[in-house]
Coordinates of C-alpha atoms in Angstrom, one line a residue:
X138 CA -25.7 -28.7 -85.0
X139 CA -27.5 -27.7 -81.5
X140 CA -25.7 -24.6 -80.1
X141 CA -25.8 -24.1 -76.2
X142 CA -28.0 -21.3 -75.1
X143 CA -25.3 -19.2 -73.0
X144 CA -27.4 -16.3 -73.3
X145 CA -30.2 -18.3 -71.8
X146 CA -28.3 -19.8 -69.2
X147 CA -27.1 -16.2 -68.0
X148 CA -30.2 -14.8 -67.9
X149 CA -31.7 -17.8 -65.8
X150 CA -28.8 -17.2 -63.3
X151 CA -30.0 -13.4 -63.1
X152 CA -33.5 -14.5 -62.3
X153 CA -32.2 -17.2 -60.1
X154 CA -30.2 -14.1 -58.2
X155 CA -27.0 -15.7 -58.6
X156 CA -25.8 -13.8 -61.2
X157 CA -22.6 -11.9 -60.8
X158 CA -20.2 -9.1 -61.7
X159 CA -16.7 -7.6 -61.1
X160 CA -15.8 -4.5 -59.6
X161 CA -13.0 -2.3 -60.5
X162 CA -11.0 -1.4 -57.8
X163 CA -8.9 1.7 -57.9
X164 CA -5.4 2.4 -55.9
X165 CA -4.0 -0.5 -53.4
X166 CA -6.1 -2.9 -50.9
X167 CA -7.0 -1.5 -47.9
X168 CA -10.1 -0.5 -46.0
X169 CA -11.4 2.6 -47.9
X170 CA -11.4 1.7 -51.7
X171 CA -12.6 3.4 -54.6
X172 CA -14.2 0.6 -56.6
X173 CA -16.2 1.6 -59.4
X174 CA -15.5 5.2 -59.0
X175 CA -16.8 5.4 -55.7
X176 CA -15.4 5.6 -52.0
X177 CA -16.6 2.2 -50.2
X178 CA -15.8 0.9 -46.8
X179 CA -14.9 -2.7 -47.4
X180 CA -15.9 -5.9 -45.2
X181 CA -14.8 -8.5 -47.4
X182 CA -11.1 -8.4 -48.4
X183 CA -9.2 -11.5 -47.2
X184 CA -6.2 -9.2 -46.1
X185 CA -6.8 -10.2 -42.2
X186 CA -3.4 -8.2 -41.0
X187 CA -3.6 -5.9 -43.4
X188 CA -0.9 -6.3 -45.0
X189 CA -1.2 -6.0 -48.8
X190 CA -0.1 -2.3 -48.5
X191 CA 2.3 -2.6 -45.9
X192 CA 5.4 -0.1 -46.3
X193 CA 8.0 -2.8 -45.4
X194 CA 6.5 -4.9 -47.5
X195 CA 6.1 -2.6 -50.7
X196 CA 10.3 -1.8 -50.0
X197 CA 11.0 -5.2 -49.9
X198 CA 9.4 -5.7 -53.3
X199 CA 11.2 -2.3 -54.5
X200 CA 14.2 -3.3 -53.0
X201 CA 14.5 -7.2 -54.8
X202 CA 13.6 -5.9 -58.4
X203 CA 16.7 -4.7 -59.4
X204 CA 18.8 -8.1 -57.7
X205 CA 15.5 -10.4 -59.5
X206 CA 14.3 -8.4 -62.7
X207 CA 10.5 -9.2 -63.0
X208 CA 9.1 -12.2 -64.5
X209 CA 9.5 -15.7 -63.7
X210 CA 10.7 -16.5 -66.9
X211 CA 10.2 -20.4 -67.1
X212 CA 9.1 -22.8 -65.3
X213 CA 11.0 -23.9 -61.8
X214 CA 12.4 -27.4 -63.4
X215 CA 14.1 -25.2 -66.7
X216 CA 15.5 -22.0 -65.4
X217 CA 12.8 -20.2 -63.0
X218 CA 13.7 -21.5 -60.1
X219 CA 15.5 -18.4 -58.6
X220 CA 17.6 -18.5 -55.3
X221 CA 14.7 -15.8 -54.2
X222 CA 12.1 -18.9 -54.4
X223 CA 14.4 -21.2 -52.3
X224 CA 15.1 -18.6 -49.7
X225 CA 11.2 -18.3 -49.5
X226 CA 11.0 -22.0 -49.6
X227 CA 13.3 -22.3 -46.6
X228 CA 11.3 -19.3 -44.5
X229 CA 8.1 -21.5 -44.9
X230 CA 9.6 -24.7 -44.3
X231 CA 10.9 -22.6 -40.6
X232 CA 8.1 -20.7 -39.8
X233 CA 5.1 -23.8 -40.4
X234 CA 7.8 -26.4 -38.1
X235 CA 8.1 -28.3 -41.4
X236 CA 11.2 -30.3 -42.8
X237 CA 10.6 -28.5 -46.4
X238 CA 8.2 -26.5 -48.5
X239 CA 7.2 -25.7 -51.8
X240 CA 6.3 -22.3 -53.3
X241 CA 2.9 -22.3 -55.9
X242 CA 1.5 -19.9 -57.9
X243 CA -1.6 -19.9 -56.1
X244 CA -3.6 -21.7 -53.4
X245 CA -5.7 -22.7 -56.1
X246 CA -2.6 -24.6 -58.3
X247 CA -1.4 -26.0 -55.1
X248 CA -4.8 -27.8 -53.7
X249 CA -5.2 -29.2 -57.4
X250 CA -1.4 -30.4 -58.1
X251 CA -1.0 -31.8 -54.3
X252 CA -3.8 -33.6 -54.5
X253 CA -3.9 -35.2 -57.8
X254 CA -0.3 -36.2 -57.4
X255 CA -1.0 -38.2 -53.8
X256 CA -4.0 -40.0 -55.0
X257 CA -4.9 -41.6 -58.4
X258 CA -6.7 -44.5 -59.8
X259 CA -7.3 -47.2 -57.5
X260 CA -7.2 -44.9 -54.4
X261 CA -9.6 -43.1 -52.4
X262 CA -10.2 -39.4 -51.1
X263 CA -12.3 -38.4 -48.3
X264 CA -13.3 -34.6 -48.3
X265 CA -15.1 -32.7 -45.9
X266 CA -18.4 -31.6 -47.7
X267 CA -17.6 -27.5 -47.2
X268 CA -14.4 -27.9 -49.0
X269 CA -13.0 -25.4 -51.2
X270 CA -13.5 -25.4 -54.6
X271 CA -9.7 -25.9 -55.1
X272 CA -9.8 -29.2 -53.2
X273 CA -12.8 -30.6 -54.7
X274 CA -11.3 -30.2 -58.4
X275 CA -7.8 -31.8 -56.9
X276 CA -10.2 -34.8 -55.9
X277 CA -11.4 -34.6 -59.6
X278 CA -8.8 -34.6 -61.3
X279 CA -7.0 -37.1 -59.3
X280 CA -9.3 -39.9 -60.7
X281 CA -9.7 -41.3 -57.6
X282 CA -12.8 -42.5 -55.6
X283 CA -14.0 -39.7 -53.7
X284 CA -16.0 -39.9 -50.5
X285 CA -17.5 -36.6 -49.2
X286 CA -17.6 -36.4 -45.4
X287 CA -20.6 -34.4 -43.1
X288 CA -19.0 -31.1 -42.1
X289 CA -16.3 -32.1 -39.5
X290 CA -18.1 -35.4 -38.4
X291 CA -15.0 -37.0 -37.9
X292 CA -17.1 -40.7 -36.2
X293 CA -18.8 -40.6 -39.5
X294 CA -15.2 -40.0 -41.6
X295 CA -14.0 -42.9 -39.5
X296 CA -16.3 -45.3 -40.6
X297 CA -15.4 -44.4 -43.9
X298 CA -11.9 -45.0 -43.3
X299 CA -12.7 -48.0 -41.4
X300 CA -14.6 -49.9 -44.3
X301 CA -12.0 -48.6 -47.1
X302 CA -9.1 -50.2 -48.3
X303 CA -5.6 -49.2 -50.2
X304 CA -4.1 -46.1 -50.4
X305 CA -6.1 -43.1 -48.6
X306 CA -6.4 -39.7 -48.6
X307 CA -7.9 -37.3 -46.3
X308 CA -8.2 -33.9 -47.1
X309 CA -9.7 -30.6 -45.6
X310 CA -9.3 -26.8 -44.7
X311 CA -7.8 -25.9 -42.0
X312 CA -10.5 -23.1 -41.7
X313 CA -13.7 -23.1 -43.8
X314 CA -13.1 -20.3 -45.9
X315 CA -17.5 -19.5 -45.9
X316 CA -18.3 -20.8 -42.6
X317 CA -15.6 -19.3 -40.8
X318 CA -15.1 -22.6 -38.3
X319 CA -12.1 -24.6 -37.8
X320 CA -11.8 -28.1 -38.5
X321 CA -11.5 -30.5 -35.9
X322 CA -7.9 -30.9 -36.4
X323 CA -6.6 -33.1 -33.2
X324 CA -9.3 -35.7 -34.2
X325 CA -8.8 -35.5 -37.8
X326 CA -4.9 -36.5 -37.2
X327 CA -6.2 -39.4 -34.6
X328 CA -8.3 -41.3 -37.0
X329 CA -5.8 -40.9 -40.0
X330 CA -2.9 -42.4 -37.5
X331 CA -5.4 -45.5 -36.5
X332 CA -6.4 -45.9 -40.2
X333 CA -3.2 -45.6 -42.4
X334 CA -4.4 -42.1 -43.7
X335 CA -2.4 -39.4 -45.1
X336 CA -3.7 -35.9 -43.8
X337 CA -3.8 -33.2 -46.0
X338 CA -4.6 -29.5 -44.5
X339 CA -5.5 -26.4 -46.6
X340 CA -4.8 -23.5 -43.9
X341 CA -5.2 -20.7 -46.5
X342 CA -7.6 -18.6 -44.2
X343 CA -5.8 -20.0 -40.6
X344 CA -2.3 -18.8 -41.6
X345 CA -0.9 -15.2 -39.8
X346 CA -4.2 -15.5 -38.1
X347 CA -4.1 -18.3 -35.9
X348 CA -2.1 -20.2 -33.4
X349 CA 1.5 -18.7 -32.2
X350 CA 3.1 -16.4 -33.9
X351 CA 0.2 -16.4 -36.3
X352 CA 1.9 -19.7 -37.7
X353 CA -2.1 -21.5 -38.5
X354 CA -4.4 -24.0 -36.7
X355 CA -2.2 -27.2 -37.2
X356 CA 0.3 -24.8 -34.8
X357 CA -2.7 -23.3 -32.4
X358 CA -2.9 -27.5 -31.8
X359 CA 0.4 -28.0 -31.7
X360 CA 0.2 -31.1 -34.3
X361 CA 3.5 -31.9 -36.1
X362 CA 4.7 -32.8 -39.7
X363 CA 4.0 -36.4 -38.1
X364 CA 0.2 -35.6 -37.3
X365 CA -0.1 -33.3 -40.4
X366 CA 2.3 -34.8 -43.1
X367 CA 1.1 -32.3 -45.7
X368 CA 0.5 -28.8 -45.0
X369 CA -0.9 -26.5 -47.4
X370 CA -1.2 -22.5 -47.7
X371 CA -1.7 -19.4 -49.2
X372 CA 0.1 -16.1 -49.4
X373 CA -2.2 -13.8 -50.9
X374 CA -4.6 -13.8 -47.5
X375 CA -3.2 -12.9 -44.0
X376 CA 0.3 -12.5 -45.7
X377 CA -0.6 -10.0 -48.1
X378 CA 1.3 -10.9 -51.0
X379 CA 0.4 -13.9 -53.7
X380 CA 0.8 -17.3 -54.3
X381 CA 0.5 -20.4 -52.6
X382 CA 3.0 -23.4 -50.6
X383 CA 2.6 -26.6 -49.2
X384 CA 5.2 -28.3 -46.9
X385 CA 6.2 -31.4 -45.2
X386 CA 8.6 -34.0 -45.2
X387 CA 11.1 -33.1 -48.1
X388 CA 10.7 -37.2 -49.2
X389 CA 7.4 -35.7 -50.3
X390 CA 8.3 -32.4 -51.5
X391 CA 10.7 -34.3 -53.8
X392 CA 7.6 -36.0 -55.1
X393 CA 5.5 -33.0 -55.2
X394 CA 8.1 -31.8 -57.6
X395 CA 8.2 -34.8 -60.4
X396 CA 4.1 -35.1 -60.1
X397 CA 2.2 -32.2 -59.2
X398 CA 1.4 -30.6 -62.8
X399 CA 0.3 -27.3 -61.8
X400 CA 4.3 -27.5 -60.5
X401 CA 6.1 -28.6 -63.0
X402 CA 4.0 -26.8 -66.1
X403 CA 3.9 -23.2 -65.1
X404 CA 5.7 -20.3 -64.8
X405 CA 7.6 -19.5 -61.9
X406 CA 6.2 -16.5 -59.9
X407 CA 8.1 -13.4 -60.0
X408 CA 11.2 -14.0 -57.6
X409 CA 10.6 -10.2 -56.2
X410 CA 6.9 -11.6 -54.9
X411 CA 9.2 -13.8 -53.0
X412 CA 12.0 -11.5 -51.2
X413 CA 8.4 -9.3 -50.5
X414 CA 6.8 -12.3 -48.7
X415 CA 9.7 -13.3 -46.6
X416 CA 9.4 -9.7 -45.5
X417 CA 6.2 -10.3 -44.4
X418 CA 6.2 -13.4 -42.6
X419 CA 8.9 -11.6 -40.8
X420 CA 6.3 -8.9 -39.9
X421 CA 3.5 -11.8 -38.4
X422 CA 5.9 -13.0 -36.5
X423 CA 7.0 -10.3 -34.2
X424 CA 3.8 -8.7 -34.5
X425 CA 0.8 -10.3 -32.6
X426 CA -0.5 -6.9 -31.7
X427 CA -2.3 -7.1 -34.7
X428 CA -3.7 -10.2 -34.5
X429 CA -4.9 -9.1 -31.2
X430 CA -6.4 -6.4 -32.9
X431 CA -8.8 -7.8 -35.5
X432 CA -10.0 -10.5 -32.5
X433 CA -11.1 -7.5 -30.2
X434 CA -12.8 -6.3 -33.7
X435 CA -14.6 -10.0 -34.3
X436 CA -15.5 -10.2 -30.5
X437 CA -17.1 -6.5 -30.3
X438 CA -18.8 -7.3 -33.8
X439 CA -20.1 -10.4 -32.8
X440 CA -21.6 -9.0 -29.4
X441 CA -22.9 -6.2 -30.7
X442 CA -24.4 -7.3 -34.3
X443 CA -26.4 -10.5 -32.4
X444 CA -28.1 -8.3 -30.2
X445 CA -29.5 -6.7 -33.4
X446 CA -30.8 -9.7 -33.9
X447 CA -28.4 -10.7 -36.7
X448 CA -27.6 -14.9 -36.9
X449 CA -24.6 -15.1 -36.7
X450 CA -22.2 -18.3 -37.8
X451 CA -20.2 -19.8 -34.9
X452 CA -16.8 -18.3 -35.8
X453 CA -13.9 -17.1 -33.5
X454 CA -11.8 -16.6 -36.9
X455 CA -11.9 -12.8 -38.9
X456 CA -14.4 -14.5 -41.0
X457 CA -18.1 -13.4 -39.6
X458 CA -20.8 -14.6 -42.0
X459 CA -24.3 -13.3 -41.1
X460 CA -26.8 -16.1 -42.3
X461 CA -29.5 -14.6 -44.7
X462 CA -31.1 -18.0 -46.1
X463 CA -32.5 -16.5 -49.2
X464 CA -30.5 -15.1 -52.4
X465 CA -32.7 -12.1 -52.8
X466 CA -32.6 -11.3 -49.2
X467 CA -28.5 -11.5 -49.2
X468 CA -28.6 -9.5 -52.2
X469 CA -30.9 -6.9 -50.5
X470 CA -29.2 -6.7 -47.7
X471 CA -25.4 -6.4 -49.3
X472 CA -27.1 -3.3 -51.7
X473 CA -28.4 -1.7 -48.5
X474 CA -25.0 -1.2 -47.4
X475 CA -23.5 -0.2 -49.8
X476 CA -25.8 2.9 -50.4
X477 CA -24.6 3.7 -47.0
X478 CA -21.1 3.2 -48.1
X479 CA -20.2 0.1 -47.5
X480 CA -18.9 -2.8 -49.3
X481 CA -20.0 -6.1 -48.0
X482 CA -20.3 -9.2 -50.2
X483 CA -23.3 -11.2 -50.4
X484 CA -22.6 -15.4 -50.8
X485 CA -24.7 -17.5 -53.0
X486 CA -24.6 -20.9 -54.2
X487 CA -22.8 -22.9 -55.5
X488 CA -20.1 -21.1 -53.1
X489 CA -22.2 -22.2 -50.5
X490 CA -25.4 -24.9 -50.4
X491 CA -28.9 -23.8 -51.5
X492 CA -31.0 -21.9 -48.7
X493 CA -27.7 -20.8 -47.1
X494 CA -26.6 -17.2 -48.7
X495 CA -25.5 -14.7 -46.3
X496 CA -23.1 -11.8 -46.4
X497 CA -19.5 -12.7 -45.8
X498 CA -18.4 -10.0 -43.5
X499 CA -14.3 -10.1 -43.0
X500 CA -12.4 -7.9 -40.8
X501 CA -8.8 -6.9 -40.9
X502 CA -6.1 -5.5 -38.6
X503 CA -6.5 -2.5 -40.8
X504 CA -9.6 -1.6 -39.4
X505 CA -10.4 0.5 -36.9
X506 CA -12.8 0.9 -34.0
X507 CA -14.2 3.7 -36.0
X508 CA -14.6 1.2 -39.2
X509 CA -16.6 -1.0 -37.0
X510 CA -19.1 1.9 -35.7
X511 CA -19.9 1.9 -39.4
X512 CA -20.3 -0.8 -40.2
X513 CA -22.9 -1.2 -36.6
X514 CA -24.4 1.7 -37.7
X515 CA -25.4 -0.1 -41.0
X516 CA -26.4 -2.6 -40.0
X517 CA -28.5 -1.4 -37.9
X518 CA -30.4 0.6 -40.3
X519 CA -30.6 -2.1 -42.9
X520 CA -32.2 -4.1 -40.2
X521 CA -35.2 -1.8 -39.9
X522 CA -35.5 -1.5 -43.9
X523 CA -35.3 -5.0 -44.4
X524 CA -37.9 -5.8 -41.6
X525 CA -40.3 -2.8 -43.6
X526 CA -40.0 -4.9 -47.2
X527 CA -40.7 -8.2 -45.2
X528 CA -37.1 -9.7 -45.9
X529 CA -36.0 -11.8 -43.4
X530 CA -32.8 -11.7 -41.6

């Protein structure tokens, strides 16, 4: 019997530079890590507020232990569901302008059990070709027909939708988690109105960050449970703490609950993750100073870095890619900086198409003005090595 050739396989990714390792971080999330024994400036956490070591945040947790005990225990249809999950529930149902909500284990869980519950056999997904990984392995493992979309060409979605019969399903982030853009939103929830659609809206990277009181980019449009009927997020991001909800009409949160299998066949998250996260969303919404904050950081980085000469993607969101092209070059480029100190993460496919690698650079409310000078200051030597080894940029 033929065994595959794993070995083989991992050295072709090394020679393909798409190979890839883990660091080992040392002490909580925050700006200036230690990963791998050493002191790095990082650019690519996705805590935008900064967060994930917030003092409130850390008592809350401390505080809830001794009222929830630790684990989960079982799953939320046996015994797991504790009162901690429903008072989360409840805050996420209030703070998106939604009737109910569900809480997930992770963003990940929720994309695949939302959306191989609404759509099966017989139906038909439409997905936005820059798509998280989670919602394309929902559209999997729905069994439905999928149809992938041109990045935010909604005239091209709606001849899709136009031509397509039965039960539909339209699905995309809210902002691209790569790219950094938002998704045409307004129009999305237009053509799914005119064609019998049901929208469904993955805001992992657009919630605490966007729209009022950091409440995501359906809220920055002011589009209702009506125009967005199934809203989908993730806590482990802006929030700062972990796992993952969705929420909308509670007819369809009661449906969630008898079909989405990464629901019903897990573990209920620890109930203290819970009391910690209300805590939190408490915190984004009386505290827009520091989404004001990490703007001023995206608009002076973004003025300053393209007059290096640096492409840029058209973002207005925390997430700034810098377009590289080539693997090696992104590589290159991501090492550079991080013999200067700094911890920047180079992007390479499948994460994003061939030819497009770049370094994801990601700022937080944690970060300061001095951060930033840094981080310039690399740049702009990495510039002038990179143009000396004939790399471009």
């Amino acid at each position: 019997m033929l065994v595959r050739d794993f070995a083989l396989e991992l050295e072709e990714r090394k020679q393909a530079g798409l190979y890839r390792t883990r660091r080992h971080v040392t002490g909580p999330q925050r700006p200036s890590l230690i990963a791998d024994g050493k002191p790095l400036l990082s650019f690519c956490s996705n805590d935008y507020l900064g967060l994930a070591n917030h003092p409130a945040n850390i008592e809350a947790l401390r505080n809830a232990l001794p009222e929830t005990g630790l684990g989960g225990a079982a799953s939320h249809l046996i015994c797991g569901h504790h009162d901690a999950h429903h008072r989360l529930e409840l805050r996420l149902a209030e703070f998106t302008g939604r009737s109910s909500a569900l809480f997930f284990s992770t963003g990940y869980m929720a994309n695949m059990g939302v959306i191989s519950a609404l759509a099966g056999r017989g139906d038909t997904i439409f997905s936005d070709r820059l798509n998280h990984a989670s919602i394309i392995d929902g559209c999997i493992l729905s069994r439905a027909r999928v149809r992938r979309y041109a990045h935010g060409d909604v005239p091209a979605l709606e001849a899709m939708l136009a031509e397509t019969s039965g039960h539909k399903l339209v699905v995309t982030d809210g902002v691209f988690s790569m790219d950094g853009d938002v998704a045409p939103l307004a129009e999305l929830a237009k053509v799914c109105r005119a064609h019998d659609a049901l929208l469904v809206v993955d805001d992992a990277h657009g919630i605490g960050v966007l729209g009022p009181e950091g409440r995501g980019s359906v809220a920055e449009l002011g589009l209702s449970e009506e125009d967005v009927p199934v809203l989908i997020g993730t806590l482990g991001k802006a929030v700062g703490t972990s796992g993952a909800f969705v929420a909308g009409p509670s007819m369809l949160m009661d449906y969630l609950v008898q079909k989405a299998r990464t629901y019903i066949y897990t573990t209920a998250m620890p109930p203290a993750i819970a009391m910690a996260t209300i805590s939190s969303l408490d915190l984004i919404e009386r505290d827009q100073g520091r989404r004001d904050h990490v703007m001023g950081l995206v608009s002076r980085f973004r003025r300053e870095a393209s007059a290096m000469g640096y492409e840029l993607m058209p973002s207005r969101t925390p997430i700034q890619p810098i377009m590289i092209g080539d693997n090696y070059g992104a590589l290159a480029l991501s090492q550079a900086l991080e013999k200067r100190g700094l911890l920047v993460s180079a992007i390479r496919p499948p994460t994003v198409p061939v030819g497009e690698a770049r370094l994801r650079v990601t700022f937080s409310a944690a970060h300061s003005q001095e951060d930033l000078d840094c981080l310039l200051g690399g740049l702009s030597e990495c510039r002038h090595l990179l143009q000396k080894t004939d790399v471009a940029i």
